[in-house]
mmCIF file of C-alpha atoms and ligand atoms in Angstrom:
data_model
loop_
_atom_site.group_PDB
_atom_site.id
_atom_site.type_symbol
_atom_site.label_atom_id
_atom_site.label_comp_id
_atom_site.label_asym_id
_atom_site.label_seq_id
_atom_site.Cartn_x
_atom_site.Cartn_y
_atom_site.Cartn_z
ATOM 1 C CA MET B 1 8.863 -7.888 -51.130
ATOM 2 C CA HIS B 2 11.082 -5.080 -50.399
ATOM 3 C CA THR B 3 8.933 -2.079 -48.748
ATOM 4 C CA ILE B 4 10.366 1.639 -48.723
ATOM 5 C CA LYS B 5 9.573 3.204 -45.565
ATOM 6 C CA ILE B 6 9.166 6.893 -45.414
ATOM 7 C CA ASN B 7 8.143 8.499 -42.216
ATOM 8 C CA PHE B 8 7.309 12.571 -43.291
ATOM 9 C CA GLU B 9 5.842 13.579 -39.644
ATOM 10 C CA LYS B 10 3.971 16.668 -41.432
ATOM 11 C CA LYS B 11 7.146 17.764 -43.959
ATOM 12 C CA VAL B 12 6.247 16.830 -47.528
ATOM 13 C CA ASN B 13 9.324 16.262 -49.807
ATOM 14 C CA ASN B 14 8.784 16.491 -53.295
ATOM 15 C CA ASP B 15 11.143 14.003 -54.658
ATOM 16 C CA GLN B 16 9.753 11.209 -52.445
ATOM 17 C CA ILE B 17 5.790 11.883 -53.660
ATOM 18 C CA GLU B 18 7.581 11.861 -56.946
ATOM 19 C CA GLN B 19 9.196 8.158 -56.252
ATOM 20 C CA ALA B 20 5.825 7.020 -54.775
ATOM 21 C CA ALA B 21 3.669 8.391 -57.831
ATOM 22 C CA LYS B 22 6.280 6.745 -60.192
ATOM 23 C CA ILE B 23 5.256 3.443 -58.089
ATOM 24 C CA LEU B 24 1.775 3.589 -58.611
ATOM 25 C CA ASN B 25 1.900 4.909 -62.236
ATOM 26 C CA GLU B 26 3.529 1.781 -62.968
ATOM 27 C CA GLY B 27 1.030 -0.235 -61.201
ATOM 28 C CA GLY B 28 2.684 -0.879 -57.752
ATOM 29 C CA ILE B 29 0.699 0.011 -54.405
ATOM 30 C CA VAL B 30 1.843 2.697 -51.889
ATOM 31 C CA ALA B 31 0.270 2.964 -48.076
ATOM 32 C CA PHE B 32 -0.228 6.579 -47.519
ATOM 33 C CA PRO B 33 -1.847 8.876 -44.678
ATOM 34 C CA THR B 34 -5.275 10.605 -44.843
ATOM 35 C CA GLU B 35 -6.967 12.584 -42.501
ATOM 36 C CA THR B 36 -9.431 9.838 -41.354
ATOM 37 C CA VAL B 37 -7.217 6.406 -41.316
ATOM 38 C CA TYR B 38 -4.202 5.511 -43.494
ATOM 39 C CA GLY B 39 -4.860 4.038 -47.201
ATOM 40 C CA LEU B 40 -3.591 1.487 -49.090
ATOM 41 C CA GLY B 41 -3.557 3.023 -52.651
ATOM 42 C CA GLY B 42 -2.992 2.051 -56.076
ATOM 43 C CA ASP B 43 -3.849 3.353 -59.553
ATOM 44 C CA ALA B 44 -7.884 3.395 -59.526
ATOM 45 C CA LEU B 45 -7.609 2.647 -63.097
ATOM 46 C CA ASN B 46 -5.280 0.055 -63.490
ATOM 47 C CA PRO B 47 -7.111 -3.371 -62.581
ATOM 48 C CA ILE B 48 -3.578 -4.969 -61.852
ATOM 49 C CA ALA B 49 -2.676 -2.485 -59.146
ATOM 50 C CA VAL B 50 -6.468 -2.891 -57.811
ATOM 51 C CA GLU B 51 -5.813 -6.729 -57.551
ATOM 52 C CA LYS B 52 -2.543 -6.360 -55.804
ATOM 53 C CA ILE B 53 -4.116 -4.080 -52.979
ATOM 54 C CA PHE B 54 -6.840 -6.780 -52.444
ATOM 55 C CA ALA B 55 -3.817 -9.455 -52.539
ATOM 56 C CA ALA B 56 -2.176 -7.536 -49.989
ATOM 57 C CA LYS B 57 -4.794 -7.055 -47.780
ATOM 58 C CA GLY B 58 -6.346 -10.510 -47.931
ATOM 59 C CA ARG B 59 -9.839 -8.616 -48.688
ATOM 60 C CA PRO B 60 -12.633 -10.011 -50.571
ATOM 61 C CA GLN B 61 -12.413 -8.925 -54.357
ATOM 62 C CA ASP B 62 -16.289 -8.245 -53.970
ATOM 63 C CA ASN B 63 -16.030 -5.714 -51.548
ATOM 64 C CA PRO B 64 -15.544 -2.044 -53.660
ATOM 65 C CA LEU B 65 -12.888 0.451 -52.959
ATOM 66 C CA ILE B 66 -13.056 4.007 -52.437
ATOM 67 C CA ILE B 67 -11.301 6.327 -55.258
ATOM 68 C CA HIS B 68 -9.596 9.519 -53.851
ATOM 69 C CA VAL B 69 -9.296 12.317 -56.267
ATOM 70 C CA ALA B 70 -7.873 15.697 -55.814
ATOM 71 C CA ASP B 71 -9.818 17.957 -57.811
ATOM 72 C CA ASP B 72 -13.759 18.618 -58.386
ATOM 73 C CA ASP B 73 -13.915 17.610 -61.883
ATOM 74 C CA MET B 74 -15.122 14.050 -61.769
ATOM 75 C CA SER B 75 -16.993 14.036 -65.176
ATOM 76 C CA ARG B 76 -14.436 11.143 -66.450
ATOM 77 C CA PHE B 77 -15.282 8.708 -63.535
ATOM 78 C CA VAL B 78 -18.977 9.327 -62.529
ATOM 79 C CA GLN B 79 -22.219 10.058 -64.332
ATOM 80 C CA THR B 80 -24.479 12.737 -63.115
ATOM 81 C CA ILE B 81 -23.867 14.054 -59.875
ATOM 82 C CA PRO B 82 -27.312 14.999 -58.092
ATOM 83 C CA GLU B 83 -27.504 18.320 -57.160
ATOM 84 C CA LYS B 84 -27.667 17.564 -53.182
ATOM 85 C CA ALA B 85 -24.739 15.549 -53.498
ATOM 86 C CA LYS B 86 -22.669 18.298 -55.230
ATOM 87 C CA GLU B 87 -23.467 20.461 -52.059
ATOM 88 C CA LEU B 88 -22.256 18.028 -49.909
ATOM 89 C CA MET B 89 -18.782 17.975 -51.504
ATOM 90 C CA ASP B 90 -18.696 21.888 -51.946
ATOM 91 C CA LYS B 91 -19.270 21.990 -48.015
ATOM 92 C CA PHE B 92 -17.217 18.722 -46.785
ATOM 93 C CA TRP B 93 -14.463 18.462 -49.304
ATOM 94 C CA PRO B 94 -11.763 18.057 -49.000
ATOM 95 C CA GLY B 95 -12.533 16.084 -46.075
ATOM 96 C CA PRO B 96 -13.957 12.603 -44.301
ATOM 97 C CA LEU B 97 -17.062 12.361 -46.785
ATOM 98 C CA THR B 98 -17.007 9.910 -49.422
ATOM 99 C CA VAL B 99 -19.935 9.996 -51.903
ATOM 100 C CA ILE B 100 -20.954 6.809 -53.716
ATOM 101 C CA LEU B 101 -22.532 7.695 -57.340
ATOM 102 C CA LYS B 102 -22.835 5.578 -60.757
ATOM 103 C CA LYS B 103 -19.619 5.215 -61.972
ATOM 104 C CA THR B 104 -18.823 5.350 -65.728
ATOM 105 C CA SER B 105 -17.171 2.830 -67.743
ATOM 106 C CA LEU B 106 -13.363 4.373 -67.436
ATOM 107 C CA VAL B 107 -13.626 2.995 -63.505
ATOM 108 C CA PRO B 108 -12.615 -0.943 -63.577
ATOM 109 C CA SER B 109 -14.985 -2.944 -62.274
ATOM 110 C CA GLU B 110 -12.113 -4.364 -60.196
ATOM 111 C CA THR B 111 -12.067 -1.154 -58.532
ATOM 112 C CA SER B 112 -16.016 -1.031 -57.881
ATOM 113 C CA GLY B 113 -16.002 -4.624 -56.481
ATOM 114 C CA GLY B 114 -18.312 -5.742 -59.895
ATOM 115 C CA LEU B 115 -20.628 -2.519 -58.953
ATOM 116 C CA ASP B 116 -22.078 -0.316 -61.154
ATOM 117 C CA SER B 117 -21.496 2.568 -58.265
ATOM 118 C CA ILE B 118 -18.224 3.923 -57.282
ATOM 119 C CA GLY B 119 -17.269 5.910 -53.773
ATOM 120 C CA VAL B 120 -15.396 9.120 -54.369
ATOM 121 C CA ARG B 121 -13.622 11.020 -51.407
ATOM 122 C CA LYS B 122 -11.174 14.063 -51.692
ATOM 123 C CA PRO B 123 -9.028 13.696 -48.649
ATOM 124 C CA SER B 124 -7.473 17.109 -47.033
ATOM 125 C CA ASN B 125 -4.271 15.591 -45.880
ATOM 126 C CA PRO B 126 -1.553 17.310 -47.738
ATOM 127 C CA ILE B 127 0.617 14.017 -48.399
ATOM 128 C CA ALA B 128 -2.642 12.455 -49.939
ATOM 129 C CA LEU B 129 -3.428 15.314 -52.303
ATOM 130 C CA ALA B 130 0.276 15.640 -53.416
ATOM 131 C CA LEU B 131 0.260 12.347 -54.259
ATOM 132 C CA ILE B 132 -2.805 11.882 -56.130
ATOM 133 C CA LYS B 133 -1.756 15.258 -58.160
ATOM 134 C CA ALA B 134 1.368 14.030 -58.722
ATOM 135 C CA LEU B 135 0.064 10.249 -60.330
ATOM 136 C CA GLY B 136 -2.725 12.738 -62.307
ATOM 137 C CA ARG B 137 -5.429 9.850 -61.684
ATOM 138 C CA PRO B 138 -7.338 8.686 -59.079
ATOM 139 C CA ILE B 139 -6.001 6.535 -56.279
ATOM 140 C CA ALA B 140 -8.336 3.562 -54.857
ATOM 141 C CA ALA B 141 -7.954 3.061 -51.533
ATOM 142 C CA PRO B 142 -9.568 1.137 -48.789
ATOM 143 C CA SER B 143 -7.981 1.195 -45.105
ATOM 144 C CA ALA B 144 -4.206 0.086 -45.020
ATOM 145 C CA ASN B 145 -5.181 -2.495 -42.625
ATOM 146 C CA LEU B 146 -5.014 -6.402 -43.153
ATOM 147 C CA SER B 147 -8.416 -7.612 -43.184
ATOM 148 C CA GLY B 148 -9.668 -8.416 -39.986
ATOM 149 C CA LYS B 149 -7.724 -5.607 -38.129
ATOM 150 C CA PRO B 150 -8.501 -2.369 -37.262
ATOM 151 C CA SER B 151 -7.897 0.639 -39.378
ATOM 152 C CA PRO B 152 -4.386 2.019 -38.925
ATOM 153 C CA THR B 153 -3.948 5.094 -37.658
ATOM 154 C CA THR B 154 -0.137 5.589 -37.394
ATOM 155 C CA PHE B 155 2.805 4.634 -39.570
ATOM 156 C CA GLU B 156 3.813 1.957 -37.139
ATOM 157 C CA ARG B 157 0.678 0.013 -37.631
ATOM 158 C CA CYS B 158 1.103 0.137 -41.530
ATOM 159 C CA VAL B 159 4.530 -1.360 -41.276
ATOM 160 C CA GLU B 160 3.320 -3.909 -38.896
ATOM 161 C CA ASP B 161 0.421 -4.617 -41.399
ATOM 162 C CA LEU B 162 2.138 -4.262 -44.635
ATOM 163 C CA SER B 163 5.692 -4.445 -44.426
ATOM 164 C CA GLY B 164 6.950 -7.039 -47.525
ATOM 165 C CA ARG B 165 3.262 -6.784 -48.904
ATOM 166 C CA VAL B 166 3.314 -3.234 -50.358
ATOM 167 C CA ASP B 167 6.009 -1.478 -52.459
ATOM 168 C CA MET B 168 5.906 1.668 -50.124
ATOM 169 C CA ILE B 169 4.643 2.930 -47.008
ATOM 170 C CA ILE B 170 4.554 6.708 -46.543
ATOM 171 C CA GLY B 171 3.995 8.316 -43.042
ATOM 172 C CA ASP B 172 2.570 11.125 -41.115
ATOM 173 C CA GLY B 173 2.081 10.701 -37.846
ATOM 174 C CA GLN B 174 -1.333 9.649 -36.177
ATOM 175 C CA SER B 175 -4.186 10.385 -38.187
ATOM 176 C CA ILE B 176 -5.797 13.559 -37.136
ATOM 177 C CA LEU B 177 -9.058 11.974 -37.166
ATOM 178 C CA GLY B 178 -8.773 8.177 -36.653
ATOM 179 C CA LEU B 179 -12.154 6.692 -38.106
ATOM 180 C CA GLU B 180 -12.982 6.000 -41.552
ATOM 181 C CA SER B 181 -14.892 8.610 -43.665
ATOM 182 C CA THR B 182 -18.793 9.227 -43.585
ATOM 183 C CA ILE B 183 -20.185 7.185 -46.480
ATOM 184 C CA VAL B 184 -23.212 8.516 -48.355
ATOM 185 C CA ASP B 185 -25.023 6.812 -51.111
ATOM 186 C CA TYR B 186 -26.303 8.979 -53.676
ATOM 187 C CA SER B 187 -26.575 5.722 -56.399
ATOM 188 C CA VAL B 188 -29.746 5.051 -54.900
ATOM 189 C CA SER B 189 -32.792 7.337 -54.150
ATOM 190 C CA PRO B 190 -33.533 8.655 -51.410
ATOM 191 C CA PRO B 191 -29.873 8.737 -50.773
ATOM 192 C CA ARG B 192 -28.836 6.739 -47.389
ATOM 193 C CA LEU B 193 -26.068 7.160 -45.110
ATOM 194 C CA LEU B 194 -24.088 4.151 -45.016
ATOM 195 C CA ARG B 195 -21.220 4.590 -42.453
ATOM 196 C CA PRO B 196 -21.328 7.335 -39.960
ATOM 197 C CA GLY B 197 -18.194 9.299 -39.208
ATOM 198 C CA TYR B 198 -16.978 12.711 -38.464
ATOM 199 C CA ILE B 199 -19.404 14.462 -40.965
ATOM 200 C CA THR B 200 -22.694 13.706 -38.592
ATOM 201 C CA PHE B 201 -25.928 12.617 -39.997
ATOM 202 C CA GLU B 202 -27.350 15.935 -38.142
ATOM 203 C CA GLU B 203 -24.657 18.086 -40.738
ATOM 204 C CA LEU B 204 -25.668 15.629 -43.792
ATOM 205 C CA ILE B 205 -29.578 16.593 -43.176
ATOM 206 C CA GLU B 206 -29.330 20.110 -42.869
ATOM 207 C CA VAL B 207 -28.035 19.876 -46.296
ATOM 208 C CA ASP B 208 -29.917 17.096 -47.456
ATOM 209 C CA LYS B 209 -33.349 16.499 -45.960
ATOM 210 C CA THR B 210 -34.246 13.404 -48.008
ATOM 211 C CA MET B 211 -31.096 11.204 -46.460
ATOM 212 C CA VAL B 212 -31.789 8.077 -44.678
ATOM 213 C CA TYR B 213 -29.994 6.381 -42.223
ATOM 214 C CA ASP B 214 -30.909 3.198 -40.754
ATOM 215 C CA GLU B 215 -28.440 1.661 -38.468
ATOM 216 C CA GLU B 216 -29.516 -1.925 -38.280
ATOM 217 C CA GLY B 217 -29.943 -2.266 -41.940
ATOM 218 C CA THR B 218 -27.101 -0.846 -43.433
ATOM 219 C CA ARG B 219 -24.222 -2.291 -41.362
ATOM 220 C CA VAL B 220 -21.403 -1.428 -44.080
ATOM 221 C CA GLY B 221 -18.398 -1.159 -42.016
ATOM 222 C CA ASP B 222 -14.765 -1.768 -41.930
ATOM 223 C CA ASP B 223 -14.105 -4.496 -44.331
ATOM 224 C CA GLU B 224 -17.754 -5.446 -45.166
ATOM 225 C CA ALA B 225 -19.104 -5.775 -48.254
ATOM 226 C CA PRO B 226 -22.054 -3.376 -49.021
ATOM 227 C CA LYS B 227 -25.738 -4.195 -49.843
ATOM 228 C CA ALA B 228 -25.317 -7.703 -48.192
ATOM 229 C CA PRO B 229 -28.268 -8.770 -46.452
ATOM 230 C CA GLY B 230 -27.006 -8.779 -42.929
ATOM 231 C CA MET B 231 -23.334 -8.992 -42.287
ATOM 232 C CA LYS B 232 -21.161 -10.684 -45.275
ATOM 233 C CA TYR B 233 -18.095 -10.652 -43.370
ATOM 234 C CA ARG B 234 -16.952 -10.408 -40.261
ATOM 235 C CA HIS B 235 -16.251 -6.892 -38.852
ATOM 236 C CA TYR B 236 -13.274 -6.110 -37.050
ATOM 237 C CA ALA B 237 -13.189 -7.764 -33.511
ATOM 238 C CA PRO B 238 -10.561 -7.611 -30.777
ATOM 239 C CA LYS B 239 -9.008 -11.121 -29.885
ATOM 240 C CA ALA B 240 -10.252 -11.176 -26.598
ATOM 241 C CA PRO B 241 -14.223 -10.918 -26.064
ATOM 242 C CA MET B 242 -15.215 -6.920 -25.349
ATOM 243 C CA THR B 243 -18.267 -5.940 -23.567
ATOM 244 C CA ILE B 244 -19.519 -2.245 -23.820
ATOM 245 C CA ILE B 245 -21.502 -0.696 -20.909
ATOM 246 C CA LEU B 246 -24.191 2.057 -21.177
ATOM 247 C CA GLY B 247 -26.088 3.991 -19.232
ATOM 248 C CA ASP B 248 -25.708 6.938 -16.676
ATOM 249 C CA LYS B 249 -22.410 7.554 -15.778
ATOM 250 C CA ASP B 250 -22.189 6.564 -12.233
ATOM 251 C CA ASP B 251 -23.735 3.244 -12.839
ATOM 252 C CA VAL B 252 -21.507 2.582 -15.816
ATOM 253 C CA ILE B 253 -18.405 3.628 -13.751
ATOM 254 C CA LYS B 254 -19.718 1.242 -10.952
ATOM 255 C CA LYS B 255 -20.819 -1.539 -13.080
ATOM 256 C CA MET B 256 -17.030 -1.390 -14.883
ATOM 257 C CA VAL B 257 -15.456 -1.718 -11.754
ATOM 258 C CA ASP B 258 -17.530 -4.349 -10.321
ATOM 259 C CA LEU B 259 -16.694 -6.214 -13.666
ATOM 260 C CA VAL B 260 -12.967 -5.738 -13.644
ATOM 261 C CA SER B 261 -13.154 -6.721 -9.736
ATOM 262 C CA GLU B 262 -14.766 -10.180 -10.624
ATOM 263 C CA ALA B 263 -12.657 -10.683 -13.633
ATOM 264 C CA THR B 264 -9.457 -10.255 -11.429
ATOM 265 C CA LYS B 265 -10.941 -12.725 -9.002
ATOM 266 C CA LYS B 266 -10.633 -14.925 -11.655
ATOM 267 C CA ASP B 267 -7.083 -14.253 -12.740
ATOM 268 C CA LEU B 268 -8.066 -12.936 -16.002
ATOM 269 C CA ARG B 269 -5.622 -10.374 -17.803
ATOM 270 C CA ILE B 270 -8.013 -7.253 -18.327
ATOM 271 C CA GLY B 271 -8.298 -4.513 -20.574
ATOM 272 C CA VAL B 272 -10.270 -1.290 -19.969
ATOM 273 C CA LEU B 273 -10.974 1.663 -22.533
ATOM 274 C CA ALA B 274 -12.223 4.455 -20.885
ATOM 275 C CA PRO B 275 -11.726 8.036 -20.409
ATOM 276 C CA ASP B 276 -8.508 9.353 -18.828
ATOM 277 C CA GLU B 277 -10.361 10.122 -15.957
ATOM 278 C CA ARG B 278 -10.865 6.683 -14.733
ATOM 279 C CA LYS B 279 -7.421 5.888 -14.710
ATOM 280 C CA SER B 280 -7.127 6.185 -11.042
ATOM 281 C CA LEU B 281 -10.012 3.538 -10.482
ATOM 282 C CA TYR B 282 -8.066 0.794 -11.437
ATOM 283 C CA ASP B 283 -4.626 -0.776 -10.276
ATOM 284 C CA GLU B 284 -1.522 -1.423 -12.584
ATOM 285 C CA PHE B 285 -2.269 -4.934 -13.430
ATOM 286 C CA VAL B 286 -5.050 -3.878 -15.724
ATOM 287 C CA THR B 287 -4.498 -2.707 -18.965
ATOM 288 C CA PHE B 288 -5.810 0.793 -19.150
ATOM 289 C CA ILE B 289 -6.495 2.236 -22.471
ATOM 290 C CA SER B 290 -7.034 6.011 -22.240
ATOM 291 C CA LEU B 291 -9.674 7.223 -25.097
ATOM 292 C CA GLY B 292 -8.799 10.887 -24.378
ATOM 293 C CA ALA B 293 -10.886 13.248 -21.837
ATOM 294 C CA GLU B 294 -14.025 12.723 -21.048
ATOM 295 C CA GLN B 295 -16.572 14.503 -23.152
ATOM 296 C CA ASP B 296 -13.951 14.721 -25.883
ATOM 297 C CA SER B 297 -15.922 12.382 -28.492
ATOM 298 C CA ARG B 298 -13.428 13.429 -30.800
ATOM 299 C CA ALA B 299 -10.187 12.090 -29.094
ATOM 300 C CA MET B 300 -12.116 9.007 -28.339
ATOM 301 C CA GLY B 301 -12.760 8.222 -32.299
ATOM 302 C CA ARG B 302 -8.353 9.478 -32.889
ATOM 303 C CA ASN B 303 -7.648 6.824 -30.107
ATOM 304 C CA LEU B 304 -9.957 3.867 -30.567
ATOM 305 C CA PHE B 305 -8.535 1.896 -33.268
ATOM 306 C CA GLU B 306 -5.039 2.299 -31.820
ATOM 307 C CA GLY B 307 -6.413 1.182 -28.312
ATOM 308 C CA LEU B 308 -8.374 -1.813 -29.638
ATOM 309 C CA ARG B 309 -4.793 -3.066 -31.294
ATOM 310 C CA GLN B 310 -3.016 -2.592 -28.029
ATOM 311 C CA CYS B 311 -5.601 -4.975 -26.210
ATOM 312 C CA ASP B 312 -4.237 -7.586 -28.911
ATOM 313 C CA ASP B 313 -0.733 -6.426 -28.146
ATOM 314 C CA MET B 314 -1.064 -7.087 -24.430
ATOM 315 C CA ASP B 315 -3.059 -10.174 -24.877
ATOM 316 C CA VAL B 316 -5.620 -9.423 -22.475
ATOM 317 C CA ASP B 317 -8.404 -12.346 -21.640
ATOM 318 C CA VAL B 318 -11.402 -9.839 -21.457
ATOM 319 C CA ILE B 319 -12.490 -5.997 -22.362
ATOM 320 C CA PHE B 320 -14.533 -3.834 -20.760
ATOM 321 C CA ALA B 321 -15.440 -0.422 -22.591
ATOM 322 C CA GLU B 322 -17.434 2.590 -21.142
ATOM 323 C CA GLY B 323 -19.907 3.741 -24.154
ATOM 324 C CA ILE B 324 -20.870 7.381 -24.928
ATOM 325 C CA GLU B 325 -23.703 9.195 -25.948
ATOM 326 C CA GLU B 326 -24.908 8.373 -29.371
ATOM 327 C CA ALA B 327 -25.021 11.686 -30.793
ATOM 328 C CA GLY B 328 -23.035 13.604 -33.299
ATOM 329 C CA ILE B 329 -19.349 12.211 -33.735
ATOM 330 C CA GLY B 330 -20.520 9.651 -31.008
ATOM 331 C CA LYS B 331 -22.625 7.750 -33.326
ATOM 332 C CA ALA B 332 -19.608 7.037 -35.078
ATOM 333 C CA VAL B 333 -17.442 6.232 -32.374
ATOM 334 C CA MET B 334 -20.199 3.657 -31.150
ATOM 335 C CA ASN B 335 -20.740 2.556 -34.361
ATOM 336 C CA ARG B 336 -17.158 1.229 -34.816
ATOM 337 C CA LEU B 337 -17.089 0.142 -30.557
ATOM 338 C CA LYS B 338 -20.147 -1.853 -31.305
ATOM 339 C CA LYS B 339 -18.795 -3.547 -34.161
ATOM 340 C CA ALA B 340 -15.815 -4.430 -32.529
ATOM 341 C CA SER B 341 -17.776 -5.893 -29.500
ATOM 342 C CA GLY B 342 -19.779 -8.180 -31.853
ATOM 343 C CA PHE B 343 -22.635 -5.929 -30.297
ATOM 344 C CA GLN B 344 -22.330 -7.125 -26.940
ATOM 345 C CA ILE B 345 -23.533 -4.690 -24.606
ATOM 346 C CA ILE B 346 -24.533 -4.599 -21.164
ATOM 347 C CA GLU B 347 -27.149 -1.465 -20.360
ATOM 348 C CA VAL B 348 -27.120 -0.302 -16.309
HETATM 349 O O1 LIG W 401 -11.665 6.996 -44.615
HETATM 350 C C1 LIG W 401 -11.879 6.497 -45.413
HETATM 351 O O2 LIG W 401 -12.969 6.290 -45.898
HETATM 352 C C2 LIG W 401 -10.576 5.736 -45.822
HETATM 353 C C3 LIG W 401 -9.395 6.308 -46.222
HETATM 354 C C4 LIG W 401 -8.299 5.396 -46.797
HETATM 355 O O3 LIG W 401 -10.174 6.871 -47.210
HETATM 356 N N1 LIG W 401 -11.047 4.490 -46.442
HETATM 357 C C5 LIG W 401 -11.716 3.122 -46.094
HETATM 358 O O4 LIG W 401 -11.978 2.491 -46.892
HETATM 359 O O5 LIG W 401 -12.105 3.111 -45.018
HETATM 360 P P1 LIG W 401 -12.498 0.877 -46.846
HETATM 361 O O6 LIG W 401 -12.256 0.387 -48.036
HETATM 362 O O7 LIG W 401 -11.578 0.529 -45.734
HETATM 363 O O8 LIG W 401 -14.089 1.236 -46.723
HETATM 364 C C6 LIG W 401 -14.990 1.319 -47.449
HETATM 365 C C7 LIG W 401 -16.188 0.944 -47.207
HETATM 366 C C8 LIG W 401 -16.481 -0.420 -47.636
HETATM 367 O O9 LIG W 401 -16.994 -0.856 -46.677
HETATM 368 C C9 LIG W 401 -16.893 -0.718 -48.708
HETATM 369 O O10 LIG W 401 -18.009 -1.892 -48.769
HETATM 370 C C10 LIG W 401 -18.132 0.463 -49.010
HETATM 371 O O11 LIG W 401 -17.366 1.603 -48.384
HETATM 372 N N2 LIG W 401 -18.269 0.687 -50.336
HETATM 373 C C11 LIG W 401 -17.042 1.115 -51.091
HETATM 374 N N3 LIG W 401 -17.749 1.197 -52.334
HETATM 375 C C12 LIG W 401 -19.431 1.272 -52.270
HETATM 376 C C13 LIG W 401 -20.122 1.115 -53.123
HETATM 377 N N4 LIG W 401 -20.389 1.303 -54.443
HETATM 378 N N5 LIG W 401 -21.593 0.921 -52.866
HETATM 379 C C14 LIG W 401 -21.492 0.902 -51.415
HETATM 380 N N6 LIG W 401 -20.590 0.824 -50.476
HETATM 381 C C15 LIG W 401 -19.405 0.912 -51.069
HETATM 382 MG MG1 LIG W 402 -11.475 -0.771 -44.341
#
């Protein structure tokens, strides 16, 4: 398949949006930027387009898609919206929040992976919004990675994964957030936080005190089927085994340096994921992936998936990652990091 590739780099070109919308309208699939991660989109109401998304990603068909909307009138797609869910949408949309609601029959079961509920999100990226408006229907889109890889946060990573597999790839530089949306499930009572993200649990319970979050019970994440007992699909893991080091800062730094020096003696190629401030501790033989300035959990979120992909590119044998405090956005960052490590954690 020939893939049309356009990198806007922040400047929206309406002719090209129209071209992309035409492809979607005819049942084609288009990778496009959002503020969280890149999405792989198709017409949410067209089962053939939706099937193409699953095929292009190599994604199991019982793993439901999120539909992306551009206006607040969702009455055609979802049944009643609980008041607190509405409040959350008013507060955080457009933005990185997905709300799961009971769907109407207009949304094909292919899109919802056979479930009677559907995740809805209004993204804030102007290209994403322009594309949804130009199509005039919601765009169903999972993250634009091949199944089993981290979500792409750049145009180049989308091209790497999807060139030849989709009709078009639209770029807009690096995703400004870099972690997938916060998912809350209002198809159940009490509502549950299923996937932590930039909208934090603390912010959610400010609006809805009844919201629950049970990290162990709800391991929904990238490319995992929901509501499955345990983990049905393997989440993304880098090629090399990764260990996260947690604890007091000085102890963690010392432990990481020790582990790296032991691995060096074994002639292993080593990847280190840590704040920029640690770079000087390691020599040039270590693949040092900076996750941004210390204390900047936003930068960590933005750089994490790209850093994991770089470890794969460098073919390292082992990866050591410095953990951060699980508060606020740190909860989302650690959720992705822990999954990528297969929950391999050393506490010092
Ligand atoms: O930020 C995002 O959410 C990105 C961008 C492209 O919008 N999308 C994204 O989609 O991360 P995806 O498909 O990679 O992750 C959506 C997750 C999956 O784990 C899926 O199982 C879960 O949401 N999910 C979707 N619909 C659901 C439903 N009705 N009930 C429970 N979980 C659901
Ligand atoms: Mg995904």
